[in-house]
mmCIF file of C-alpha atoms in Angstrom:
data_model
loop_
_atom_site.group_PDB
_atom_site.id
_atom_site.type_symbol
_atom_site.label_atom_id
_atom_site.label_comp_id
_atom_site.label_asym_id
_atom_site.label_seq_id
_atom_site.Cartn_x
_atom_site.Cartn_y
_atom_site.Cartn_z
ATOM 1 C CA UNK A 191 60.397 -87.641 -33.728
ATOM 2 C CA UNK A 192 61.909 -90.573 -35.265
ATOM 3 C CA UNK A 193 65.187 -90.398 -32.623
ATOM 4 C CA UNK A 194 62.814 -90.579 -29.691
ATOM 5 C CA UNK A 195 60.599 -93.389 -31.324
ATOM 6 C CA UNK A 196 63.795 -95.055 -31.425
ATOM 7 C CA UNK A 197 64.994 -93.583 -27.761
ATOM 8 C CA UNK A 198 61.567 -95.594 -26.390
ATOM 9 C CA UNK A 199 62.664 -98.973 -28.240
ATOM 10 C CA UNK A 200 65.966 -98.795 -26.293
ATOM 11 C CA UNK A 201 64.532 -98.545 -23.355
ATOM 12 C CA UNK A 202 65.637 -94.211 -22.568
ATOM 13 C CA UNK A 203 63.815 -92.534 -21.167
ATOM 14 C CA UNK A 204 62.853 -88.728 -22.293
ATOM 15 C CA UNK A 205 66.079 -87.531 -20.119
ATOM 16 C CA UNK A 206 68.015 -90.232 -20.765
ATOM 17 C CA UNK A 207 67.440 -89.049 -24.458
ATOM 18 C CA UNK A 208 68.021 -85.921 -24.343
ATOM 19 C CA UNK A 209 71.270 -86.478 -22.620
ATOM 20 C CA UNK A 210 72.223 -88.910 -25.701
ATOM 21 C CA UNK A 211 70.943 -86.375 -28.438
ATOM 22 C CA UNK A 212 72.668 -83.331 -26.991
ATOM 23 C CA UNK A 213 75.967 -85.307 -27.094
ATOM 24 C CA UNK A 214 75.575 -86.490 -30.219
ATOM 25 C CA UNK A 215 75.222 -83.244 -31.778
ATOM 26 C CA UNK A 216 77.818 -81.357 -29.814
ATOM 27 C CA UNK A 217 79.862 -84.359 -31.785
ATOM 28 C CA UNK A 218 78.787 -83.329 -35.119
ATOM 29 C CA UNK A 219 76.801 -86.918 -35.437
ATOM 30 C CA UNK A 220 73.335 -87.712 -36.590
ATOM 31 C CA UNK A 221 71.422 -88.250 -33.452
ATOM 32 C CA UNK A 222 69.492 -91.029 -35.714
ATOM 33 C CA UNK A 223 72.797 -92.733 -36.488
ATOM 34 C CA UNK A 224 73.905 -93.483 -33.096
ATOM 35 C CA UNK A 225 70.753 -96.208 -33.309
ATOM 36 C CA UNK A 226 72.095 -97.966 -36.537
ATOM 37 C CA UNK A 227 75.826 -96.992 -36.544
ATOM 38 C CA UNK A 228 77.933 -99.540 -34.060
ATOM 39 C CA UNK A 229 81.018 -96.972 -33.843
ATOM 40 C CA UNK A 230 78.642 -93.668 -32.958
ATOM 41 C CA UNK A 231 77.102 -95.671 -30.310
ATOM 42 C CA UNK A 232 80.230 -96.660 -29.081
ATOM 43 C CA UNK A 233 81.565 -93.388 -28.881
ATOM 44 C CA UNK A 234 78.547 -91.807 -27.090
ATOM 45 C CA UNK A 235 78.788 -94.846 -24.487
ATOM 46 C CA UNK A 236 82.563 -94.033 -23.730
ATOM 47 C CA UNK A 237 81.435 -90.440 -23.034
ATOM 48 C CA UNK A 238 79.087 -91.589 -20.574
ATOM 49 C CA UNK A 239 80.981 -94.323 -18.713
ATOM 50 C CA UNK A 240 83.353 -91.844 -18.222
ATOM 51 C CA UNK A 241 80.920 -89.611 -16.592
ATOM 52 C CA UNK A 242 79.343 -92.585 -14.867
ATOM 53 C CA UNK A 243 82.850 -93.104 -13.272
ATOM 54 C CA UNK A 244 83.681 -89.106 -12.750
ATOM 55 C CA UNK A 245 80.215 -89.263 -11.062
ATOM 56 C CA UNK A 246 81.638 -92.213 -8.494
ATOM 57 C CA UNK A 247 79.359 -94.906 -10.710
ATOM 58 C CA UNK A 248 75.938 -93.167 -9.304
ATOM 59 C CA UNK A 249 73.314 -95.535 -9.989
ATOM 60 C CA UNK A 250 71.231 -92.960 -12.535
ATOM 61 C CA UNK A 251 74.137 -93.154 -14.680
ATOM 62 C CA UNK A 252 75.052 -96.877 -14.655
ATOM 63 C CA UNK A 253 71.533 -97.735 -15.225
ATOM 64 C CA UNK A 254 71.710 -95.102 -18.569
ATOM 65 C CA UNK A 255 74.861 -97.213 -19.232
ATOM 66 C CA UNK A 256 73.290 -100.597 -19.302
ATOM 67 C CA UNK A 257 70.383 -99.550 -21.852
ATOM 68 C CA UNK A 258 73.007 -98.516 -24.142
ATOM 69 C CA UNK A 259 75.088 -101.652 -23.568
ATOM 70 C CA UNK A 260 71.690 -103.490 -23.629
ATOM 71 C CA UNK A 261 71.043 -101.843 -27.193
ATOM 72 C CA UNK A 262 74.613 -102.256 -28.351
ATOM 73 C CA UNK A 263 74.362 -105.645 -27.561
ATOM 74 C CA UNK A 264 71.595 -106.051 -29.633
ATOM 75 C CA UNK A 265 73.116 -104.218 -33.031
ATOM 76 C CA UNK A 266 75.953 -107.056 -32.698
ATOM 77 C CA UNK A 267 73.408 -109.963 -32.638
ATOM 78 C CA UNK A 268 71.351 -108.543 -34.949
ATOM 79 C CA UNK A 269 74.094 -108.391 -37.232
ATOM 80 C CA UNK A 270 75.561 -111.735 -36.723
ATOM 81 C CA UNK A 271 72.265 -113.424 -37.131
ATOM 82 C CA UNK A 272 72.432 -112.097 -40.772
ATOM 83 C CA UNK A 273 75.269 -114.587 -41.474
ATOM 84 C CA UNK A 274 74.979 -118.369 -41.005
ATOM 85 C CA UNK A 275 78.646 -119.918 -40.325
ATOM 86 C CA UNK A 276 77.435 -123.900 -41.745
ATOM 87 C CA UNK A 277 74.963 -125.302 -44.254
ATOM 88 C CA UNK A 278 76.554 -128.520 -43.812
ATOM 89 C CA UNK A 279 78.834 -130.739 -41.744
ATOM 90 C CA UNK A 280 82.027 -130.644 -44.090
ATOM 91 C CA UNK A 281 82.348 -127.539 -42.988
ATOM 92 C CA UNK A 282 83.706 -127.839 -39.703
ATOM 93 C CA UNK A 283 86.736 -128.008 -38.428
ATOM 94 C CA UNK A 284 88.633 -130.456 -36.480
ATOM 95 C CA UNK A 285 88.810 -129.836 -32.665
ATOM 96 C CA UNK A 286 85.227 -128.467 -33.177
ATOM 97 C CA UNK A 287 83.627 -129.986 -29.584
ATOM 98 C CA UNK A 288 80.528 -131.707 -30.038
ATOM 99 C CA UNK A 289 77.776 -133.140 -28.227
ATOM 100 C CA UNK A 290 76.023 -136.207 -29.043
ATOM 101 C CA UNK A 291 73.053 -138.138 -28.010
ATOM 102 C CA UNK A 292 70.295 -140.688 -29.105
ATOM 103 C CA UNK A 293 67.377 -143.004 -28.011
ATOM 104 C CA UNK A 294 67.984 -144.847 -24.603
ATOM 105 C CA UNK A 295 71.913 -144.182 -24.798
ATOM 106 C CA UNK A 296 72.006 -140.619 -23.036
ATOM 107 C CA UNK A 297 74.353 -137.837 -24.141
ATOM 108 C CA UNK A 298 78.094 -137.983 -24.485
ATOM 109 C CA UNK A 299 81.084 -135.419 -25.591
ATOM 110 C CA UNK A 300 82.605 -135.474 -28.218
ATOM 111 C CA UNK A 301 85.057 -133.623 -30.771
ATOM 112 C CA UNK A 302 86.269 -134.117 -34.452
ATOM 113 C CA UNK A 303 89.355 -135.116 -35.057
ATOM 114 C CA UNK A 304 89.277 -135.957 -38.836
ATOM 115 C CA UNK A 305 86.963 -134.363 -41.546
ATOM 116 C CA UNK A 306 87.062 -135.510 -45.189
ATOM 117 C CA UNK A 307 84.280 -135.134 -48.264
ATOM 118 C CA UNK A 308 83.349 -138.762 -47.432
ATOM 119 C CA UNK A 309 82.777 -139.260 -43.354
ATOM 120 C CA UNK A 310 83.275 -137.353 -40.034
ATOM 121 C CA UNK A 311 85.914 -139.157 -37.738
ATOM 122 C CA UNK A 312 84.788 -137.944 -34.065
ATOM 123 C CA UNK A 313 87.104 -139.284 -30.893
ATOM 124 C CA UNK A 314 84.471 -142.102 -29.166
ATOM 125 C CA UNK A 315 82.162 -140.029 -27.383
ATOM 126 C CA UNK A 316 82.393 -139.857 -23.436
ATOM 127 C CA UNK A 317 80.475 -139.062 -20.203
ATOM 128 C CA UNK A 318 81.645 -140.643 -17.285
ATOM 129 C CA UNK A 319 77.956 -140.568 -15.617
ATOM 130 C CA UNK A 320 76.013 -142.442 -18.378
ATOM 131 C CA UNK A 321 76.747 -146.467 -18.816
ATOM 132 C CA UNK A 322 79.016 -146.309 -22.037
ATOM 133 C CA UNK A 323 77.624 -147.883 -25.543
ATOM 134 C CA UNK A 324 79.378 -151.052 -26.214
ATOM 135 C CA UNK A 325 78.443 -150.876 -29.719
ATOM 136 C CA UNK A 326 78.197 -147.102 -31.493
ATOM 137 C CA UNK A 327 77.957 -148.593 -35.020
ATOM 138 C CA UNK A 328 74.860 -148.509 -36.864
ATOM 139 C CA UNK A 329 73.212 -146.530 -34.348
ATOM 140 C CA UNK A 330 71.421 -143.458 -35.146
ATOM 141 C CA UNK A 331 72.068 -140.489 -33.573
ATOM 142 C CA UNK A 332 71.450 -136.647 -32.943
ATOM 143 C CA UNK A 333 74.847 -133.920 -32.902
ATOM 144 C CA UNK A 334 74.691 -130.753 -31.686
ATOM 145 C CA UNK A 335 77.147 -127.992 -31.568
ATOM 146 C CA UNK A 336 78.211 -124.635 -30.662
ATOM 147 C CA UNK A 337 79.518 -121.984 -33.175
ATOM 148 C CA UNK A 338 81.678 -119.290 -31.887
ATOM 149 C CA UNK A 339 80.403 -115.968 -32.859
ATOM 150 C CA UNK A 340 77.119 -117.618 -34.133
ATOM 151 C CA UNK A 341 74.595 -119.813 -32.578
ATOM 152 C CA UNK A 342 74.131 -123.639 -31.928
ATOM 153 C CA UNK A 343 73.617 -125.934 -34.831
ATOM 154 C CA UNK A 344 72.039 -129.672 -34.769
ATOM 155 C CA UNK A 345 71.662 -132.567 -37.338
ATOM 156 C CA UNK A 346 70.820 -136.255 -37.028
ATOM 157 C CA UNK A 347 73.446 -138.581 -39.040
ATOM 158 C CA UNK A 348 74.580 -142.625 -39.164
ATOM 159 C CA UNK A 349 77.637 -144.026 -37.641
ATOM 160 C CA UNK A 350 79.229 -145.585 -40.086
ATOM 161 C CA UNK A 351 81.843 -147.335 -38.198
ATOM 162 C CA UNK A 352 84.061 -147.885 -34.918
ATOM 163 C CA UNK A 353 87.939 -146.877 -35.795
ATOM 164 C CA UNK A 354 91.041 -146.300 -34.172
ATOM 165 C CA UNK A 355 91.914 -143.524 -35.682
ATOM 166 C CA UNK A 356 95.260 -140.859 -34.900
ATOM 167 C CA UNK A 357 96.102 -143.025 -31.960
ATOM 168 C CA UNK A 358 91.851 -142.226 -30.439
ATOM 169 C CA UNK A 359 89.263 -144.429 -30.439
ATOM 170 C CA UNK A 360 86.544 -143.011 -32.532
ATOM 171 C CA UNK A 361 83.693 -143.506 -34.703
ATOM 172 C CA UNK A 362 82.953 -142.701 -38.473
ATOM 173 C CA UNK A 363 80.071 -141.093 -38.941
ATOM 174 C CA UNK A 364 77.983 -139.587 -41.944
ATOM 175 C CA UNK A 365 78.188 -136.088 -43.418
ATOM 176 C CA UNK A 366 74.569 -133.739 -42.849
ATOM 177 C CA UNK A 367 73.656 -131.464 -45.254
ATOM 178 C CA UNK A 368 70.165 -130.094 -43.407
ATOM 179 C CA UNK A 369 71.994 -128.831 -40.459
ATOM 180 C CA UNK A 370 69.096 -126.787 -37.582
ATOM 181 C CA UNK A 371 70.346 -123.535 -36.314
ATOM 182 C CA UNK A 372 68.787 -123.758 -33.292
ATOM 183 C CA UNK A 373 70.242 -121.415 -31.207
ATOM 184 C CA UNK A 374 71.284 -117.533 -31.710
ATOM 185 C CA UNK A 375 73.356 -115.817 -29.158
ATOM 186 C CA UNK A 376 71.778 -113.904 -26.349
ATOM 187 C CA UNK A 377 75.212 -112.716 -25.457
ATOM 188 C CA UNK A 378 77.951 -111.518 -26.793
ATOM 189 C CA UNK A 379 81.824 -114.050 -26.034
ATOM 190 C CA UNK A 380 85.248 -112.086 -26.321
ATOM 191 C CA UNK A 381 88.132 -113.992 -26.086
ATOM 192 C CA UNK A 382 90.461 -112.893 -23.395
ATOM 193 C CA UNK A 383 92.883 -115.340 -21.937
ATOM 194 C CA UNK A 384 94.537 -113.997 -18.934
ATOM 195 C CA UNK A 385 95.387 -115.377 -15.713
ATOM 196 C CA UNK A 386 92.586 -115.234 -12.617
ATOM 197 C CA UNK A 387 91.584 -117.222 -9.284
ATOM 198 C CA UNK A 388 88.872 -119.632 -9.117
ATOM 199 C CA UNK A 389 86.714 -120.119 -5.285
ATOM 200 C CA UNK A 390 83.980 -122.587 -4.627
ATOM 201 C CA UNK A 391 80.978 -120.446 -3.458
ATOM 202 C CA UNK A 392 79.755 -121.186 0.074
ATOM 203 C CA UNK A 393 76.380 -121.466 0.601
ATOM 204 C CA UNK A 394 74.495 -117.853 1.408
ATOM 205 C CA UNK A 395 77.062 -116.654 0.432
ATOM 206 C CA UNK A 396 76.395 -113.031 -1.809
ATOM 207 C CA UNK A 397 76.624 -113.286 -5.247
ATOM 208 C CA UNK A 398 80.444 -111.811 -6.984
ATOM 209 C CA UNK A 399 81.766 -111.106 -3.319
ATOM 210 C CA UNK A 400 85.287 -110.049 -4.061
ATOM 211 C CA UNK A 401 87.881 -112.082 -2.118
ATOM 212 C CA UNK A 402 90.613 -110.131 -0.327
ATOM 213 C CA UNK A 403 92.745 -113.568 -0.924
ATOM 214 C CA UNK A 404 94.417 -115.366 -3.702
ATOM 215 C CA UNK A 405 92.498 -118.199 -4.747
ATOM 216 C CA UNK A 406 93.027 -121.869 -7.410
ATOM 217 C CA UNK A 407 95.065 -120.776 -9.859
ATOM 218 C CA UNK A 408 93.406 -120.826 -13.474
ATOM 219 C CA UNK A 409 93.179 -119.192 -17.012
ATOM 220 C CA UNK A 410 89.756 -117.399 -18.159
ATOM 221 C CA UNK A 411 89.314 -117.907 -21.651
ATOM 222 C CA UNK A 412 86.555 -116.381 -22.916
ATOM 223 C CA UNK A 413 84.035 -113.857 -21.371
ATOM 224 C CA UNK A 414 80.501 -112.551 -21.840
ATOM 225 C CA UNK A 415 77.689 -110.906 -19.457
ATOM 226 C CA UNK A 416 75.786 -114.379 -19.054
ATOM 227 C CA UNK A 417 79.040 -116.747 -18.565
ATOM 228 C CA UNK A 418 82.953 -117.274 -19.079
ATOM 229 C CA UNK A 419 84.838 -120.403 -19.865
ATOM 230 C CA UNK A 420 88.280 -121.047 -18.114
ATOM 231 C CA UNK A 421 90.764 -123.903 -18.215
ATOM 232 C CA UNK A 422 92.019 -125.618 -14.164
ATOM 233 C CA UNK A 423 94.577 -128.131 -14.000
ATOM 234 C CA UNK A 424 92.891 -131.528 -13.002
ATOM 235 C CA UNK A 425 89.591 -133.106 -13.976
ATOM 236 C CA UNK A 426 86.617 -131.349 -13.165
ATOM 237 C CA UNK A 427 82.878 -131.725 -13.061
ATOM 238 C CA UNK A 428 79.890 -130.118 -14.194
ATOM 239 C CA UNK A 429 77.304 -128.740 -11.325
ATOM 240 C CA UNK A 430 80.148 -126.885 -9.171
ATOM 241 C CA UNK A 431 79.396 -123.754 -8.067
ATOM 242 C CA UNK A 432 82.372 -121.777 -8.130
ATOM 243 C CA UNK A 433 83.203 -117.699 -9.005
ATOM 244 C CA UNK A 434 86.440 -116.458 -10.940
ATOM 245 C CA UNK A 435 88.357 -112.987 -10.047
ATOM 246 C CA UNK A 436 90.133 -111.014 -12.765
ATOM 247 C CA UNK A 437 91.265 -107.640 -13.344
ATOM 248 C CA UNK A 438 89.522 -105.447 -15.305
ATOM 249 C CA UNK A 439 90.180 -102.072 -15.969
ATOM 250 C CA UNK A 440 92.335 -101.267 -12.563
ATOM 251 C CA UNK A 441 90.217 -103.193 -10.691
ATOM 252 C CA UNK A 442 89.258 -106.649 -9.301
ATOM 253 C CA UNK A 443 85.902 -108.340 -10.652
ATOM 254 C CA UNK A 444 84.238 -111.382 -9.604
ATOM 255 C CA UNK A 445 81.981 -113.428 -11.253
ATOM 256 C CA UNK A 446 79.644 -116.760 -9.129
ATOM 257 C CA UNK A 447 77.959 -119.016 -11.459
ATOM 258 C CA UNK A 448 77.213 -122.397 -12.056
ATOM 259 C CA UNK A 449 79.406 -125.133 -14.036
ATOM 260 C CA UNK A 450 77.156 -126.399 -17.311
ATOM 261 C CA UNK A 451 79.740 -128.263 -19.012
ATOM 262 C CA UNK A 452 83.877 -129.282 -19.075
ATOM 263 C CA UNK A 453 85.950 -131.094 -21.158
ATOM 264 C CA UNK A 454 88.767 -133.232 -19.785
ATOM 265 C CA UNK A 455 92.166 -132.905 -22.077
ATOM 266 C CA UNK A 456 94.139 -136.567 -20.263
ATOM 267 C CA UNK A 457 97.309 -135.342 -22.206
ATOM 268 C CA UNK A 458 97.807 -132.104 -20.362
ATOM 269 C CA UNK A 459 95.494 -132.744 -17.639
ATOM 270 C CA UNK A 460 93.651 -129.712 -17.660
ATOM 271 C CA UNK A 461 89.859 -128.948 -17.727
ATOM 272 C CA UNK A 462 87.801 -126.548 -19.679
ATOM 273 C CA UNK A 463 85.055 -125.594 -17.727
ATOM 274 C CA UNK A 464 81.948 -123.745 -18.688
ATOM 275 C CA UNK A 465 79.979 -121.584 -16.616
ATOM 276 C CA UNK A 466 76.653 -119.941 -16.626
ATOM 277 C CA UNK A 467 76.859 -116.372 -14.608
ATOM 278 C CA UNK A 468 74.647 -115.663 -11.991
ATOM 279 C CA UNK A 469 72.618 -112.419 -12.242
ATOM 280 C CA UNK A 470 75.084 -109.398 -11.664
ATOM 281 C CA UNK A 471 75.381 -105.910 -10.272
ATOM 282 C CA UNK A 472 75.019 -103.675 -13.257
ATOM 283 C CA UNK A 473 77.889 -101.341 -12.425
ATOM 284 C CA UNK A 474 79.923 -105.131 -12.725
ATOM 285 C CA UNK A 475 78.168 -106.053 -16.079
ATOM 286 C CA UNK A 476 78.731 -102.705 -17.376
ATOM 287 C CA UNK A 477 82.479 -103.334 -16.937
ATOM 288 C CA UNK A 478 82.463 -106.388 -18.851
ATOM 289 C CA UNK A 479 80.479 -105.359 -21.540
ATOM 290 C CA UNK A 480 82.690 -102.319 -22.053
ATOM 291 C CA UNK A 481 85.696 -105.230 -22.079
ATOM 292 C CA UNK A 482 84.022 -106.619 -24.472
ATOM 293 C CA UNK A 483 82.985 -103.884 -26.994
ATOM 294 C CA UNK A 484 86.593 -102.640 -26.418
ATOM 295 C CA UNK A 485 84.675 -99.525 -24.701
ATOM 296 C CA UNK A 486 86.922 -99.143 -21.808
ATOM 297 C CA UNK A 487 87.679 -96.062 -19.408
ATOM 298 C CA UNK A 488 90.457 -95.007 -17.305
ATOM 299 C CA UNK A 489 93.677 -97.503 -17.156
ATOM 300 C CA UNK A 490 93.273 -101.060 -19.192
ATOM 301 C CA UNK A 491 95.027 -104.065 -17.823
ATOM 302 C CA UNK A 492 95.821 -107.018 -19.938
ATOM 303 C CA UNK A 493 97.101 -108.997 -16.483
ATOM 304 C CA UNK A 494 95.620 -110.104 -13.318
ATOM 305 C CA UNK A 495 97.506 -108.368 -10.253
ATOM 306 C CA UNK A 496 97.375 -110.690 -7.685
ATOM 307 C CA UNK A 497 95.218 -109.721 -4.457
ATOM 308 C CA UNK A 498 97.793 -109.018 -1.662
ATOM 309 C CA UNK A 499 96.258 -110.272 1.527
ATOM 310 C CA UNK A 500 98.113 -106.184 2.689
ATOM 311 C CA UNK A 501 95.815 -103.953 0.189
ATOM 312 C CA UNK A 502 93.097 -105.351 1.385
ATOM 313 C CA UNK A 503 91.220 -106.192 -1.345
ATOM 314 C CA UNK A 504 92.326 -103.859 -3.859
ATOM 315 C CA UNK A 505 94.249 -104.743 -7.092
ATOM 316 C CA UNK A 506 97.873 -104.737 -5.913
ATOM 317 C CA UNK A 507 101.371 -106.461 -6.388
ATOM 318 C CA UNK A 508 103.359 -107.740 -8.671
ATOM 319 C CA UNK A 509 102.084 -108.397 -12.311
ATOM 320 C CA UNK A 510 101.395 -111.902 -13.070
ATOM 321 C CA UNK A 511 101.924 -112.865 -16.986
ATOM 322 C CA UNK A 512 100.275 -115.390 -18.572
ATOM 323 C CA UNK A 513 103.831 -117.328 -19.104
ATOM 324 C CA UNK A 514 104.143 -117.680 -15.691
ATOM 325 C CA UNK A 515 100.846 -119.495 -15.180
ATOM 326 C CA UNK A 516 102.063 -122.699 -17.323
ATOM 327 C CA UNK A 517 103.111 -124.533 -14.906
ATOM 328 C CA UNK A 518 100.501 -123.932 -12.078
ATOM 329 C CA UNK A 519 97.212 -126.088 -13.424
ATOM 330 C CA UNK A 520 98.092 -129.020 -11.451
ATOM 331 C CA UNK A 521 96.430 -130.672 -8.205
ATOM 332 C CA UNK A 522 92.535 -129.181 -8.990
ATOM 333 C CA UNK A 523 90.643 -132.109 -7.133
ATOM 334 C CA UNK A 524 93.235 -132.014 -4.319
ATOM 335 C CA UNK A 525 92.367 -127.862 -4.326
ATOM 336 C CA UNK A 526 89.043 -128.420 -4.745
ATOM 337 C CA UNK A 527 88.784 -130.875 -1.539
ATOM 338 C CA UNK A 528 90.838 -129.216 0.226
ATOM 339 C CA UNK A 529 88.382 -125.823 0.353
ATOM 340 C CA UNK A 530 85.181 -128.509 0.664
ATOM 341 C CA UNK A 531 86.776 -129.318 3.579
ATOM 342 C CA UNK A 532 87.476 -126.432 5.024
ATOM 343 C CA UNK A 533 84.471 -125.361 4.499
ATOM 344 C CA UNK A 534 82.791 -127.541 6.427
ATOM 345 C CA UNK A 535 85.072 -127.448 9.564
ATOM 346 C CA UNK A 536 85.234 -123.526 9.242
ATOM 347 C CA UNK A 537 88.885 -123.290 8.698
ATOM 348 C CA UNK A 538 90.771 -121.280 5.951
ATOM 349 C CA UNK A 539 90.304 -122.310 2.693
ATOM 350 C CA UNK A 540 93.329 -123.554 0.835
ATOM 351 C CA UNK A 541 94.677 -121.595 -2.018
ATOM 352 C CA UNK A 542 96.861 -121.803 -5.355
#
């Protein structure tokens, strides 16, 4: 009784559970562990995406997928929650990207380049949108923060001082030791760093359409169900709407969203770029939630095959390593313009 009380919290339903006890047993498992235990969950969700793809990803069985993902996804939080990463500010470390705001001056970026037991040295925060603060000392103001693998964190604090510090303009600002946790994950970020194409989305147009050609050049960086971050040569800004394609597991994936944030890096000219997912297909989420648990079926791929305009579509061609990419994040406004353009007129859109 207790496995099926805990079937109805996931979400199963009484077939979907019975599937998932059967297996367990015929595994030698505790049915009731595969609810608490991380690695027998993971091992009864392998068995099933490969059934799910046996099965030609039916919809029954890719919706039985994403409850377990769903519920897998959960254990991690859960977990994670349990441990808090900062109780106060000397804590963090330097390149740790902030964001910073107070009363009547808007909100800027920012990131720590110094961090001693006296003061905080972040660079002099920016945001080319917002009329800059001629004066940052004395003010008070509010810093927020992301922390990998853990949630957002905010405290208020003093700046001390305007410096020149490391060759950066930057201010000095006051340690916090009552820092808010104010946001836990609702998804869980892998990092995995390998080369992909970035499109702007046309308008209408339907959500992760795989493109049959080779797109901007870029690097994803990290990757969850809700969003990715990726890094473009040239300065970007926020509000794009734009979609990345990868290679996952033998075959292409694309992902639309919607730009929340970037950060500019003038030395190498490059942009990180955030972006917030739209709402996917769950055979697509499926695949990058078994990326990310390290749940994966069939052939893995740790490079992007470029899409040969002569397959059509399909994953093809040579192998592109990530070496090779180091010289290609130049020219993204010129890119960028280029496919606005087009777009407008109806011709091709320009690619990397």
């Amino acid at each position: 009784m207790k496995f099926f009380n805990k079937s109805r919290e996931a979400g199963l339903s009484t077939g979907e559970a019975m599937t998932l006890k059967a297996f367990a047993e015929q595994c030698g498992m505790d049915p009731i562990a595969v609810f608490s235990i991380k690695d027998r969950l993971d091992t009864c969700i392998k068995h099933i995406a490969n059934k799910a793809g046996q099965s030609g990803n039916g919809k029954v069985s890719q919706e039985f997928l994403f409850k377990l993902y769903d519920y897998r996804k959960k254990l991690e939080i859960g977990a994670s929650s349990e441990r808090r990463a900062f109780s106060n500010t000397c804590q963090l470390k330097v390149g740790q990207q902030l964001r910073i705001s107070g009363d009547g001056i808007g909100a800027f970026d920012a990131q720590i380049i110094k961090n001693t037991s006296n003061y905080m040295t972040v660079s002099r925060p920016m945001n080319e949108q917002t009329t800059a603060v001629k004066d940052w000392r004395g003010l008070e103001i509010s810093v927020s923060f992301w922390a990998t693998g853990d949630a957002g964190y905010t405290f208020d604090t003093t700046v001390y001082d305007e410096v020149y510090s490391l060759g950066i303009y930057s201010l000095k600002i006051a340690h916090s030791f009552s820092l808010s946790r104010v946001q836990q994950r609702k998804s869980i970020r892998t990092r995995i760093n390998v080369p992909a194409f970035l499109y702007l989305v046309s308008e209408g147009e339907p959500f992760h359409k795989v493109e049959p050609m080779p797109g901007v050049k870029c690097m994803l960086e990290d990757l969850s169900d809700t969003g990715y971050a990726l890094t473009v040569g040239g300065n970007a800004s926020s509000g794009l709407r734009i979609k990345v394609q990868f290679g996952l597991n033998g075959s292409p994936v694309c992902m639309s969203g919607t730009v929340r944030s970037t950060v500019y890096r003038e030395d190498t000219d490059r942009s990180i770029l955030r972006v917030e997912a739209d709402p996917m297909p769950v055979r697509v989420r499926n695949q990058i939630l078994g990326k990310i648990f390290g749940i994966m079926t069939g052939e893995e791929d740790s490079h992007f095959s470029t899409l040969d305009e002569e397959a059509a579509g399909v994953v093809a061609g040579r192998m592109v390593s990530k070496a090779e990419y180091e010289g290609v994040f130049e020219g993204f406004e010129e890119e960028i313009a280029a496919q606005s353009g087009s777009a407008a007129t109806g011709g091709p859109a320009s690619t990397g």
